[in-house]
PDB file of C-alpha atoms and ligand atoms in Angstrom:
ATOM      1  CA  MET A 200     -98.583  23.184  21.581  1.00 97.00           C
ATOM      2  CA  ILE A 201     -98.285  20.392  24.167  1.00 98.00           C
ATOM      3  CA  LEU A 202     -96.012  17.337  24.024  1.00 98.00           C
ATOM      4  CA  VAL A 203     -98.098  14.337  25.074  1.00 98.00           C
ATOM      5  CA  ALA A 204     -97.182  10.694  25.715  1.00 98.00           C
ATOM      6  CA  ASP A 205     -99.444   7.801  26.671  1.00 98.00           C
ATOM      7  CA  PHE A 206     -97.519   4.914  28.253  1.00 97.00           C
ATOM      8  CA  GLY A 207     -99.304   1.610  27.574  1.00 91.00           C
ATOM      9  CA  GLY A 208     -98.322  -1.979  28.236  1.00 86.00           C
ATOM     10  CA  THR A 209     -97.173  -2.720  24.674  1.00 91.00           C
ATOM     11  CA  THR A 210     -96.762   0.696  23.023  1.00 96.00           C
ATOM     12  CA  ILE A 211     -96.135   4.281  24.008  1.00 98.00           C
ATOM     13  CA  LYS A 212     -98.290   6.600  21.905  1.00 98.00           C
ATOM     14  CA  LEU A 213     -96.954  10.116  21.623  1.00 98.00           C
ATOM     15  CA  GLY A 214     -97.844  13.281  19.821  1.00 98.00           C
ATOM     16  CA  LEU A 215     -97.933  17.038  19.454  1.00 98.00           C
ATOM     17  CA  VAL A 216    -101.356  18.402  20.364  1.00 98.00           C
ATOM     18  CA  GLN A 217    -102.825  21.873  20.073  1.00 97.00           C
ATOM     19  CA  ASP A 218    -106.402  23.004  20.734  1.00 96.00           C
ATOM     20  CA  THR A 219    -107.668  19.378  20.795  1.00 97.00           C
ATOM     21  CA  GLN A 220    -106.044  18.623  17.424  1.00 97.00           C
ATOM     22  CA  ILE A 221    -103.257  16.064  17.101  1.00 98.00           C
ATOM     23  CA  ILE A 222    -100.750  17.773  14.827  1.00 97.00           C
ATOM     24  CA  ALA A 223     -98.384  14.806  14.608  1.00 98.00           C
ATOM     25  CA  LYS A 224     -98.119  11.462  16.338  1.00 98.00           C
ATOM     26  CA  THR A 225     -96.023   8.322  16.457  1.00 98.00           C
ATOM     27  CA  ARG A 226     -95.518   5.287  18.651  1.00 97.00           C
ATOM     28  CA  LEU A 227     -92.697   3.442  20.354  1.00 98.00           C
ATOM     29  CA  ASP A 228     -92.483  -0.112  21.639  1.00 97.00           C
ATOM     30  CA  ALA A 229     -93.303   0.230  25.317  1.00 96.00           C
ATOM     31  CA  LEU A 230     -90.422  -1.978  26.522  1.00 96.00           C
ATOM     32  CA  ALA A 231     -92.193  -1.778  29.863  1.00 94.00           C
ATOM     33  CA  ASN A 232     -89.541  -3.947  31.527  1.00 95.00           C
ATOM     34  CA  HIS A 233     -86.938  -1.221  30.885  1.00 96.00           C
ATOM     35  CA  PRO A 234     -86.293   1.533  33.437  1.00 96.00           C
ATOM     36  CA  MET A 235     -88.722   4.457  33.260  1.00 97.00           C
ATOM     37  CA  GLN A 236     -85.829   6.893  33.114  1.00 97.00           C
ATOM     38  CA  ASP A 237     -84.661   5.295  29.813  1.00 97.00           C
ATOM     39  CA  ARG A 238     -88.163   5.256  28.336  1.00 98.00           C
ATOM     40  CA  LEU A 239     -88.618   8.945  29.201  1.00 98.00           C
ATOM     41  CA  GLU A 240     -85.439   9.757  27.296  1.00 98.00           C
ATOM     42  CA  ALA A 241     -86.696   7.734  24.300  1.00 98.00           C
ATOM     43  CA  VAL A 242     -89.986   9.651  24.445  1.00 98.00           C
ATOM     44  CA  ALA A 243     -88.175  13.014  24.636  1.00 98.00           C
ATOM     45  CA  LYS A 244     -86.121  12.096  21.575  1.00 98.00           C
ATOM     46  CA  SER A 245     -89.258  11.054  19.673  1.00 98.00           C
ATOM     47  CA  TRP A 246     -90.939  14.363  20.499  1.00 98.00           C
ATOM     48  CA  GLU A 247     -87.856  16.182  19.226  1.00 98.00           C
ATOM     49  CA  SER A 248     -87.994  14.191  15.951  1.00 98.00           C
ATOM     50  CA  LEU A 249     -91.714  14.926  15.566  1.00 98.00           C
ATOM     51  CA  LEU A 250     -91.038  18.633  16.122  1.00 98.00           C
ATOM     52  CA  GLN A 251     -88.248  18.592  13.574  1.00 98.00           C
ATOM     53  CA  GLU A 252     -90.513  16.907  10.996  1.00 97.00           C
ATOM     54  CA  GLN A 253     -93.017  19.718  11.551  1.00 97.00           C
ATOM     55  CA  SER A 254     -90.290  22.376  11.287  1.00 97.00           C
ATOM     56  CA  ARG A 255     -90.992  23.277  14.901  1.00 97.00           C
ATOM     57  CA  SER A 256     -88.879  23.265  18.044  1.00 97.00           C
ATOM     58  CA  LEU A 257     -89.268  23.048  21.806  1.00 97.00           C
ATOM     59  CA  LYS A 258     -89.669  26.851  21.770  1.00 97.00           C
ATOM     60  CA  ASP A 259     -93.078  26.323  20.112  1.00 97.00           C
ATOM     61  CA  CYS A 260     -94.246  24.146  23.033  1.00 98.00           C
ATOM     62  CA  ILE A 261     -95.722  25.329  26.322  1.00 97.00           C
ATOM     63  CA  GLY A 262     -95.856  22.087  28.238  1.00 98.00           C
ATOM     64  CA  VAL A 263     -95.825  18.314  28.624  1.00 98.00           C
ATOM     65  CA  ALA A 264     -98.590  15.864  29.524  1.00 98.00           C
ATOM     66  CA  LEU A 265     -98.085  12.218  30.464  1.00 98.00           C
ATOM     67  CA  ALA A 266    -100.697   9.457  30.639  1.00 98.00           C
ATOM     68  CA  LEU A 267     -99.383   6.663  32.844  1.00 97.00           C
ATOM     69  CA  PRO A 268    -100.623   3.135  33.617  1.00 95.00           C
ATOM     70  CA  PHE A 269    -100.383   3.817  37.343  1.00 94.00           C
ATOM     71  CA  ILE A 270    -102.206   5.502  40.170  1.00 95.00           C
ATOM     72  CA  VAL A 271    -100.808   9.010  39.850  1.00 96.00           C
ATOM     73  CA  ASP A 272    -100.119  11.526  42.605  1.00 94.00           C
ATOM     74  CA  VAL A 273    -101.151  14.481  40.479  1.00 91.00           C
ATOM     75  CA  ARG A 274    -100.044  17.225  42.885  1.00 89.00           C
ATOM     76  CA  ASN A 275     -96.541  15.888  43.431  1.00 92.00           C
ATOM     77  CA  SER A 276     -96.055  14.534  39.872  1.00 93.00           C
ATOM     78  CA  ARG A 277     -95.176  11.080  41.118  1.00 95.00           C
ATOM     79  CA  VAL A 278     -96.611   7.611  40.579  1.00 95.00           C
ATOM     80  CA  CYS A 279     -97.835   5.341  43.382  1.00 91.00           C
ATOM     81  CA  GLY A 280     -96.635   1.747  43.012  1.00 78.00           C
ATOM     82  CA  GLU A 281     -95.222   0.169  39.869  1.00 72.00           C
ATOM     83  CA  PHE A 282     -96.829  -3.264  39.470  1.00 76.00           C
ATOM     84  CA  GLY A 283     -93.883  -4.575  37.480  1.00 82.00           C
ATOM     85  CA  LYS A 284     -94.073  -1.944  34.712  1.00 91.00           C
ATOM     86  CA  PHE A 285     -91.453   0.692  33.893  1.00 95.00           C
ATOM     87  CA  PRO A 286     -89.207   0.001  36.903  1.00 94.00           C
ATOM     88  CA  GLY A 287     -88.002   3.018  38.832  1.00 95.00           C
ATOM     89  CA  ALA A 288     -91.091   5.071  37.942  1.00 96.00           C
ATOM     90  CA  SER A 289     -92.010   5.643  41.582  1.00 94.00           C
ATOM     91  CA  GLU A 290     -88.615   7.257  42.287  1.00 95.00           C
ATOM     92  CA  ILE A 291     -88.972   9.913  39.600  1.00 96.00           C
ATOM     93  CA  ASP A 292     -90.175  13.478  40.105  1.00 97.00           C
ATOM     94  CA  PHE A 293     -91.649  13.842  36.598  1.00 98.00           C
ATOM     95  CA  SER A 294     -91.999  17.640  36.795  1.00 97.00           C
ATOM     96  CA  GLU A 295     -88.344  17.954  37.680  1.00 97.00           C
ATOM     97  CA  TRP A 296     -87.447  15.663  34.753  1.00 98.00           C
ATOM     98  CA  SER A 297     -89.552  17.707  32.333  1.00 98.00           C
ATOM     99  CA  GLN A 298     -88.036  20.989  33.477  1.00 98.00           C
ATOM    100  CA  SER A 299     -84.462  19.744  33.329  1.00 98.00           C
ATOM    101  CA  ARG A 300     -84.767  17.751  30.067  1.00 98.00           C
ATOM    102  CA  LEU A 301     -87.170  19.963  28.087  1.00 98.00           C
ATOM    103  CA  GLY A 302     -87.478  23.210  30.044  1.00 98.00           C
ATOM    104  CA  LEU A 303     -91.264  22.777  30.178  1.00 98.00           C
ATOM    105  CA  PRO A 304     -93.928  22.435  32.906  1.00 97.00           C
ATOM    106  CA  LEU A 305     -95.660  19.041  33.123  1.00 98.00           C
ATOM    107  CA  VAL A 306     -99.004  17.546  34.028  1.00 98.00           C
ATOM    108  CA  MET A 307     -99.561  13.819  34.493  1.00 98.00           C
ATOM    109  CA  GLU A 308    -102.507  11.586  35.196  1.00 98.00           C
ATOM    110  CA  ASN A 309    -103.677   7.990  35.109  1.00 97.00           C
ATOM    111  CA  ASP A 310    -104.062   6.877  31.474  1.00 97.00           C
ATOM    112  CA  LEU A 311    -107.748   5.962  31.622  1.00 97.00           C
ATOM    113  CA  ARG A 312    -108.605   9.269  33.286  1.00 98.00           C
ATOM    114  CA  LEU A 313    -106.908  11.113  30.430  1.00 98.00           C
ATOM    115  CA  ALA A 314    -108.717   8.924  27.883  1.00 98.00           C
ATOM    116  CA  LEU A 315    -112.002   9.899  29.540  1.00 98.00           C
ATOM    117  CA  LEU A 316    -111.013  13.560  29.525  1.00 98.00           C
ATOM    118  CA  GLY A 317    -110.257  13.259  25.799  1.00 98.00           C
ATOM    119  CA  GLU A 318    -113.636  11.621  25.185  1.00 98.00           C
ATOM    120  CA  SER A 319    -115.289  14.473  27.093  1.00 98.00           C
ATOM    121  CA  VAL A 320    -113.557  17.120  24.983  1.00 96.00           C
ATOM    122  CA  VAL A 321    -114.184  15.839  21.457  1.00 97.00           C
ATOM    123  CA  GLY A 322    -115.384  12.227  21.713  1.00 97.00           C
ATOM    124  CA  SER A 323    -118.319  10.175  22.913  1.00 98.00           C
ATOM    125  CA  ALA A 324    -118.851  12.277  26.070  1.00 98.00           C
ATOM    126  CA  LYS A 325    -118.581  15.704  24.470  1.00 97.00           C
ATOM    127  CA  ASP A 326    -120.603  18.247  26.444  1.00 90.00           C
ATOM    128  CA  ASN A 327    -121.293  15.828  29.309  1.00 97.00           C
ATOM    129  CA  GLU A 328    -120.291  16.953  32.803  1.00 97.00           C
ATOM    130  CA  HIS A 329    -120.952  13.729  34.710  1.00 98.00           C
ATOM    131  CA  VAL A 330    -119.467  10.659  33.066  1.00 98.00           C
ATOM    132  CA  VAL A 331    -118.267   7.218  34.107  1.00 98.00           C
ATOM    133  CA  MET A 332    -115.894   5.316  31.827  1.00 98.00           C
ATOM    134  CA  LEU A 333    -114.991   1.654  32.120  1.00 98.00           C
ATOM    135  CA  ALA A 334    -112.211   0.128  30.053  1.00 97.00           C
ATOM    136  CA  ILE A 335    -112.392  -3.639  29.732  1.00 95.00           C
ATOM    137  CA  GLY A 336    -109.403  -5.524  28.423  1.00 90.00           C
ATOM    138  CA  THR A 337    -106.480  -7.200  30.176  1.00 88.00           C
ATOM    139  CA  GLY A 338    -107.861  -5.580  33.324  1.00 91.00           C
ATOM    140  CA  ILE A 339    -110.908  -3.483  34.121  1.00 96.00           C
ATOM    141  CA  GLY A 340    -110.292   0.207  34.765  1.00 96.00           C
ATOM    142  CA  CYS A 341    -112.684   2.962  35.692  1.00 98.00           C
ATOM    143  CA  ALA A 342    -112.558   6.761  35.670  1.00 98.00           C
ATOM    144  CA  VAL A 343    -115.069   9.436  36.545  1.00 98.00           C
ATOM    145  CA  ILE A 344    -115.719  13.028  35.541  1.00 98.00           C
ATOM    146  CA  SER A 345    -117.948  14.821  38.002  1.00 97.00           C
ATOM    147  CA  GLY A 346    -119.026  18.422  37.499  1.00 95.00           C
ATOM    148  CA  GLY A 347    -116.816  18.658  34.417  1.00 94.00           C
ATOM    149  CA  ARG A 348    -113.633  17.720  36.297  1.00 94.00           C
ATOM    150  CA  LEU A 349    -111.799  14.439  36.801  1.00 97.00           C
ATOM    151  CA  PHE A 350    -112.716  12.937  40.146  1.00 97.00           C
ATOM    152  CA  HIS A 351    -109.700  12.056  42.321  1.00 95.00           C
ATOM    153  CA  GLY A 352    -110.826  11.207  45.843  1.00 95.00           C
ATOM    154  CA  ALA A 353    -108.615  11.518  48.927  1.00 94.00           C
ATOM    155  CA  ASN A 354    -105.771   9.368  47.605  1.00 92.00           C
ATOM    156  CA  ASN A 355    -106.055   9.729  43.812  1.00 94.00           C
ATOM    157  CA  ARG A 356    -107.700   6.317  43.642  1.00 94.00           C
ATOM    158  CA  ALA A 357    -111.346   7.292  43.146  1.00 95.00           C
ATOM    159  CA  ALA A 358    -113.017   4.747  40.848  1.00 96.00           C
ATOM    160  CA  SER A 359    -109.677   3.562  39.416  1.00 95.00           C
ATOM    161  CA  LEU A 360    -109.800   0.271  41.290  1.00 94.00           C
ATOM    162  CA  LEU A 361    -113.483  -0.454  40.743  1.00 96.00           C
ATOM    163  CA  GLY A 362    -112.482  -3.451  38.609  1.00 96.00           C
ATOM    164  CA  HIS A 363    -111.172  -5.067  41.792  1.00 96.00           C
ATOM    165  CA  SER A 364    -114.439  -4.730  43.648  1.00 95.00           C
ATOM    166  CA  CYS A 365    -115.994  -7.871  45.101  1.00 96.00           C
ATOM    167  CA  ILE A 366    -118.517  -9.309  42.670  1.00 94.00           C
ATOM    168  CA  ALA A 367    -118.836 -12.705  44.402  1.00 93.00           C
ATOM    169  CA  TYR A 368    -118.627 -12.365  48.186  1.00 93.00           C
ATOM    170  CA  ASN A 369    -118.313 -16.131  48.617  1.00 94.00           C
ATOM    171  CA  GLY A 370    -115.767 -16.504  45.815  1.00 92.00           C
ATOM    172  CA  SER A 371    -112.124 -17.376  46.162  1.00 92.00           C
ATOM    173  CA  VAL A 372    -109.255 -15.014  46.921  1.00 95.00           C
ATOM    174  CA  GLY A 373    -107.925 -13.635  43.657  1.00 91.00           C
ATOM    175  CA  ARG A 374    -104.663 -12.250  42.288  1.00 91.00           C
ATOM    176  CA  CYS A 375    -105.085  -8.875  43.991  1.00 91.00           C
ATOM    177  CA  GLY A 376    -105.969 -10.406  47.349  1.00 93.00           C
ATOM    178  CA  ASN A 377    -109.665  -9.552  47.220  1.00 95.00           C
ATOM    179  CA  ILE A 378    -112.438 -12.143  47.434  1.00 96.00           C
ATOM    180  CA  GLY A 379    -114.421 -12.690  44.220  1.00 95.00           C
ATOM    181  CA  CYS A 380    -112.655  -9.845  42.356  1.00 96.00           C
ATOM    182  CA  ALA A 381    -114.559  -8.758  39.220  1.00 96.00           C
ATOM    183  CA  GLU A 382    -111.403  -8.491  37.135  1.00 95.00           C
ATOM    184  CA  ASP A 383    -110.472 -12.091  37.967  1.00 94.00           C
ATOM    185  CA  LEU A 384    -113.897 -13.293  36.863  1.00 94.00           C
ATOM    186  CA  ALA A 385    -114.264 -11.339  33.612  1.00 94.00           C
ATOM    187  CA  SER A 386    -111.137  -9.968  31.957  1.00 93.00           C
ATOM    188  CA  THR A 387    -108.672 -11.032  29.292  1.00 92.00           C
ATOM    189  CA  ALA A 388    -106.000 -11.674  31.931  1.00 90.00           C
ATOM    190  CA  THR A 389    -107.865 -14.683  33.305  1.00 93.00           C
ATOM    191  CA  LEU A 390    -110.030 -15.627  30.316  1.00 95.00           C
ATOM    192  CA  GLY A 391    -108.030 -18.774  29.488  1.00 94.00           C
ATOM    193  CA  GLU A 392    -108.391 -20.100  33.041  1.00 94.00           C
ATOM    194  CA  LEU A 393    -112.075 -19.191  33.148  1.00 94.00           C
ATOM    195  CA  ALA A 394    -112.699 -21.104  29.937  1.00 96.00           C
ATOM    196  CA  LYS A 395    -110.666 -24.126  31.058  1.00 96.00           C
ATOM    197  CA  SER A 396    -112.559 -24.345  34.338  1.00 95.00           C
ATOM    198  CA  HIS A 397    -115.901 -24.548  32.501  1.00 95.00           C
ATOM    199  CA  PRO A 398    -117.335 -28.122  32.596  1.00 96.00           C
ATOM    200  CA  ASP A 399    -117.873 -28.149  28.813  1.00 95.00           C
ATOM    201  CA  PHE A 400    -114.398 -26.891  27.886  1.00 96.00           C
ATOM    202  CA  THR A 401    -112.950 -30.150  26.549  1.00 95.00           C
ATOM    203  CA  GLU A 402    -115.974 -30.616  24.261  1.00 94.00           C
ATOM    204  CA  SER A 403    -115.785 -26.983  23.163  1.00 95.00           C
ATOM    205  CA  SER A 404    -114.199 -25.545  20.016  1.00 95.00           C
ATOM    206  CA  LEU A 405    -112.474 -23.182  22.440  1.00 94.00           C
ATOM    207  CA  SER A 406    -110.195 -26.030  23.541  1.00 95.00           C
ATOM    208  CA  ARG A 407    -108.902 -26.233  19.960  1.00 94.00           C
ATOM    209  CA  ALA A 408    -108.660 -22.471  19.361  1.00 92.00           C
ATOM    210  CA  ALA A 409    -105.203 -21.085  18.650  1.00 91.00           C
ATOM    211  CA  ARG A 410    -105.895 -18.306  21.116  1.00 91.00           C
ATOM    212  CA  ILE A 411    -108.555 -17.862  23.762  1.00 94.00           C
ATOM    213  CA  ASP A 412    -109.564 -14.224  23.587  1.00 94.00           C
ATOM    214  CA  TYR A 413    -112.927 -12.501  23.843  1.00 95.00           C
ATOM    215  CA  GLU A 414    -113.223 -12.197  20.077  1.00 94.00           C
ATOM    216  CA  THR A 415    -113.063 -15.987  19.789  1.00 95.00           C
ATOM    217  CA  VAL A 416    -115.380 -16.502  22.760  1.00 96.00           C
ATOM    218  CA  PHE A 417    -117.997 -14.125  21.302  1.00 96.00           C
ATOM    219  CA  ALA A 418    -117.713 -15.682  17.825  1.00 95.00           C
ATOM    220  CA  LEU A 419    -118.142 -19.241  19.140  1.00 96.00           C
ATOM    221  CA  ALA A 420    -120.978 -18.195  21.450  1.00 97.00           C
ATOM    222  CA  GLU A 421    -122.816 -16.848  18.396  1.00 96.00           C
ATOM    223  CA  VAL A 422    -122.811 -20.346  16.858  1.00 96.00           C
ATOM    224  CA  GLY A 423    -124.027 -21.943  20.076  1.00 96.00           C
ATOM    225  CA  ASP A 424    -120.805 -23.264  21.639  1.00 97.00           C
ATOM    226  CA  VAL A 425    -121.928 -24.058  25.212  1.00 97.00           C
ATOM    227  CA  CYS A 426    -118.659 -23.275  26.980  1.00 97.00           C
ATOM    228  CA  SER A 427    -118.253 -19.973  25.091  1.00 97.00           C
ATOM    229  CA  LEU A 428    -121.837 -19.026  25.864  1.00 97.00           C
ATOM    230  CA  GLY A 429    -121.239 -19.698  29.553  1.00 97.00           C
ATOM    231  CA  VAL A 430    -118.038 -17.656  29.673  1.00 97.00           C
ATOM    232  CA  ARG A 431    -119.543 -14.849  27.579  1.00 97.00           C
ATOM    233  CA  ASP A 432    -122.681 -14.567  29.664  1.00 97.00           C
ATOM    234  CA  GLN A 433    -120.774 -14.596  32.947  1.00 96.00           C
ATOM    235  CA  SER A 434    -118.561 -11.793  31.628  1.00 97.00           C
ATOM    236  CA  LEU A 435    -121.515  -9.759  30.372  1.00 97.00           C
ATOM    237  CA  THR A 436    -123.251 -10.062  33.736  1.00 97.00           C
ATOM    238  CA  ILE A 437    -120.146  -9.012  35.645  1.00 97.00           C
ATOM    239  CA  TRP A 438    -119.457  -6.030  33.376  1.00 97.00           C
ATOM    240  CA  ALA A 439    -123.100  -4.976  33.630  1.00 97.00           C
ATOM    241  CA  THR A 440    -122.998  -5.270  37.420  1.00 97.00           C
ATOM    242  CA  LEU A 441    -119.873  -3.098  37.553  1.00 97.00           C
ATOM    243  CA  VAL A 442    -121.578  -0.498  35.363  1.00 97.00           C
ATOM    244  CA  GLN A 443    -124.601  -0.676  37.640  1.00 96.00           C
ATOM    245  CA  ASN A 444    -122.440  -0.196  40.763  1.00 96.00           C
ATOM    246  CA  ALA A 445    -120.656   2.751  39.147  1.00 97.00           C
ATOM    247  CA  VAL A 446    -123.980   4.331  38.212  1.00 96.00           C
ATOM    248  CA  LEU A 447    -125.205   3.966  41.792  1.00 94.00           C
ATOM    249  CA  ALA A 448    -121.973   5.443  43.157  1.00 95.00           C
ATOM    250  CA  TYR A 449    -121.346   8.343  40.777  1.00 96.00           C
ATOM    251  CA  ASP A 450    -124.745   9.282  39.290  1.00 96.00           C
ATOM    252  CA  PRO A 451    -123.493   9.881  35.729  1.00 97.00           C
ATOM    253  CA  GLU A 452    -125.525  11.206  32.813  1.00 97.00           C
ATOM    254  CA  LEU A 453    -123.563   8.919  30.483  1.00 97.00           C
ATOM    255  CA  VAL A 454    -121.490   5.725  30.707  1.00 98.00           C
ATOM    256  CA  VAL A 455    -118.660   5.239  28.196  1.00 98.00           C
ATOM    257  CA  LEU A 456    -117.175   1.795  27.620  1.00 98.00           C
ATOM    258  CA  GLY A 457    -113.743   1.269  26.085  1.00 96.00           C
ATOM    259  CA  GLY A 458    -111.065  -1.402  25.832  1.00 93.00           C
ATOM    260  CA  GLY A 459    -110.344  -4.361  23.607  1.00 90.00           C
ATOM    261  CA  VAL A 460    -113.543  -6.302  24.264  1.00 93.00           C
ATOM    262  CA  LEU A 461    -115.607  -3.517  22.685  1.00 92.00           C
ATOM    263  CA  LYS A 462    -114.845  -5.138  19.315  1.00 92.00           C
ATOM    264  CA  SER A 463    -118.004  -7.032  20.242  1.00 93.00           C
ATOM    265  CA  GLN A 464    -119.929  -3.904  21.216  1.00 95.00           C
ATOM    266  CA  GLU A 465    -123.013  -4.899  19.215  1.00 96.00           C
ATOM    267  CA  ILE A 466    -123.527  -7.684  21.782  1.00 96.00           C
ATOM    268  CA  ILE A 467    -122.086  -5.966  24.850  1.00 97.00           C
ATOM    269  CA  LEU A 468    -123.877  -2.615  24.784  1.00 98.00           C
ATOM    270  CA  PRO A 469    -127.437  -3.987  24.417  1.00 97.00           C
ATOM    271  CA  ALA A 470    -126.752  -6.657  27.075  1.00 97.00           C
ATOM    272  CA  ILE A 471    -125.602  -4.055  29.606  1.00 97.00           C
ATOM    273  CA  ARG A 472    -128.500  -1.727  28.797  1.00 96.00           C
ATOM    274  CA  GLU A 473    -130.951  -4.586  29.298  1.00 96.00           C
ATOM    275  CA  HIS A 474    -129.316  -5.583  32.611  1.00 96.00           C
ATOM    276  CA  LEU A 475    -129.663  -2.030  33.942  1.00 95.00           C
ATOM    277  CA  ARG A 476    -133.265  -1.810  32.775  1.00 93.00           C
ATOM    278  CA  ARG A 477    -134.105  -5.038  34.535  1.00 94.00           C
ATOM    279  CA  TYR A 478    -132.110  -4.763  37.756  1.00 93.00           C
ATOM    280  CA  MET A 479    -132.020  -1.055  38.508  1.00 89.00           C
ATOM    281  CA  PRO A 480    -135.661  -0.051  38.791  1.00 81.00           C
ATOM    282  CA  CYS A 481    -134.703   2.368  41.577  1.00 85.00           C
ATOM    283  CA  ILE A 482    -133.376   4.709  38.891  1.00 86.00           C
ATOM    284  CA  PRO A 483    -136.418   5.720  36.870  1.00 83.00           C
ATOM    285  CA  TRP A 484    -134.516   7.165  33.920  1.00 87.00           C
ATOM    286  CA  GLU A 485    -132.397   5.598  31.226  1.00 91.00           C
ATOM    287  CA  ILE A 486    -128.649   6.286  31.278  1.00 95.00           C
ATOM    288  CA  PRO A 487    -127.031   6.119  27.839  1.00 96.00           C
ATOM    289  CA  ILE A 488    -124.315   3.467  27.581  1.00 97.00           C
ATOM    290  CA  VAL A 489    -122.037   4.158  24.617  1.00 98.00           C
ATOM    291  CA  ALA A 490    -118.710   3.031  23.184  1.00 98.00           C
ATOM    292  CA  ALA A 491    -115.637   5.272  23.283  1.00 98.00           C
ATOM    293  CA  THR A 492    -114.891   6.802  19.898  1.00 97.00           C
ATOM    294  CA  LEU A 493    -111.345   8.172  20.033  1.00 97.00           C
ATOM    295  CA  GLY A 494    -109.381   4.938  20.440  1.00 94.00           C
ATOM    296  CA  ASP A 495    -105.641   5.507  20.852  1.00 94.00           C
ATOM    297  CA  ASP A 496    -106.001   9.272  20.425  1.00 97.00           C
ATOM    298  CA  ALA A 497    -108.149   9.754  23.530  1.00 98.00           C
ATOM    299  CA  ALA A 498    -105.397  10.107  26.132  1.00 98.00           C
ATOM    300  CA  LEU A 499    -103.309  12.337  23.849  1.00 98.00           C
ATOM    301  CA  ILE A 500    -106.204  14.764  23.451  1.00 98.00           C
ATOM    302  CA  GLY A 501    -107.021  14.397  27.155  1.00 98.00           C
ATOM    303  CA  GLY A 502    -103.430  15.216  28.096  1.00 98.00           C
ATOM    304  CA  GLU A 503    -103.585  18.499  26.249  1.00 98.00           C
ATOM    305  CA  ALA A 504    -106.957  19.270  27.825  1.00 97.00           C
ATOM    306  CA  LEU A 505    -105.586  18.602  31.319  1.00 97.00           C
ATOM    307  CA  PHE A 506    -102.632  20.895  30.690  1.00 97.00           C
ATOM    308  CA  ARG A 507    -105.001  23.668  29.632  1.00 96.00           C
ATOM    309  CA  GLN A 508    -107.177  23.079  32.714  1.00 94.00           C
ATOM    310  CA  ILE A 509    -104.279  23.210  35.137  1.00 93.00           C
ATOM    311  CA  HIS A 510    -101.882  25.726  33.630  1.00 91.00           C
ATOM    312  CA  LEU A 511    -104.144  27.915  31.517  1.00 86.00           C
ATOM    313  CA  LYS A 512    -107.166  27.684  33.874  1.00 80.00           C
ATOM    314  CA  GLN A 513    -109.497  26.722  30.996  1.00 78.00           C
TER     315      GLN A 513
HETATM  316 ZN1   ZN B 229    -108.566  -7.851  41.785  1.00 88.96          ZN
END
């Protein structure tokens, strides 16, 4: 049995996982402004409670897996950069912590990569060896499985930062410092500003909405709200272009989409498929574009799978 935790921006999901099955799970408030060292201790205590509830103990566990919202140096069990979340994370040797606190070996990986691994074990990408996953929400993340293994690149950053690629070469400099960054032009983080900068915003029902999120934008677009249609269609085009770029770069047999915006998947998936059909004639076959199916469980299942790959050579 593996102890797994998935550190998100608002919650930490954690569980006991064995042979791709989640035996027990719970969640903690992320408190991402608190030191990582304190959050790790809270996670360890939660695992111990879960074990107790199952009449099990640490002796029944063979390892630990962490999914982290960072670029992860997998070999050295460290994170690269903190971006204002879980302060002190980059100073921690996570393997050392796991050994000293729990007496167990540890694996760790970027959270979206583990979600993709989970999807490839029992979810939407089961039995696929070449998969690209994009998660669209507050930001836009990307992860790749190539030849059945997570793809890392030279600096553990392969595909992870695809959301920051330039989508408008003559655009303005965005939050990350890049010109015309895709994430700035089509993600929840900037959606309010995008809507407000639309010429029809003041006439739009969006200007009176309690909250400007993609669910509202998609709902208002459906009833013909001009501003919402403009924002929606720009976002769809940018997401489709990112998918297209990822397909050209990584040659997947399947593309999985996840993240909060997929609540509107009945609009998003057909729009992206149509974009690829129309603008990628150089690839004469159709690549399935599907929605992730495991939700919050994906990275927990992926964590256990990664532990088995690394420590049990499976
Ligand atoms: Zn960016």
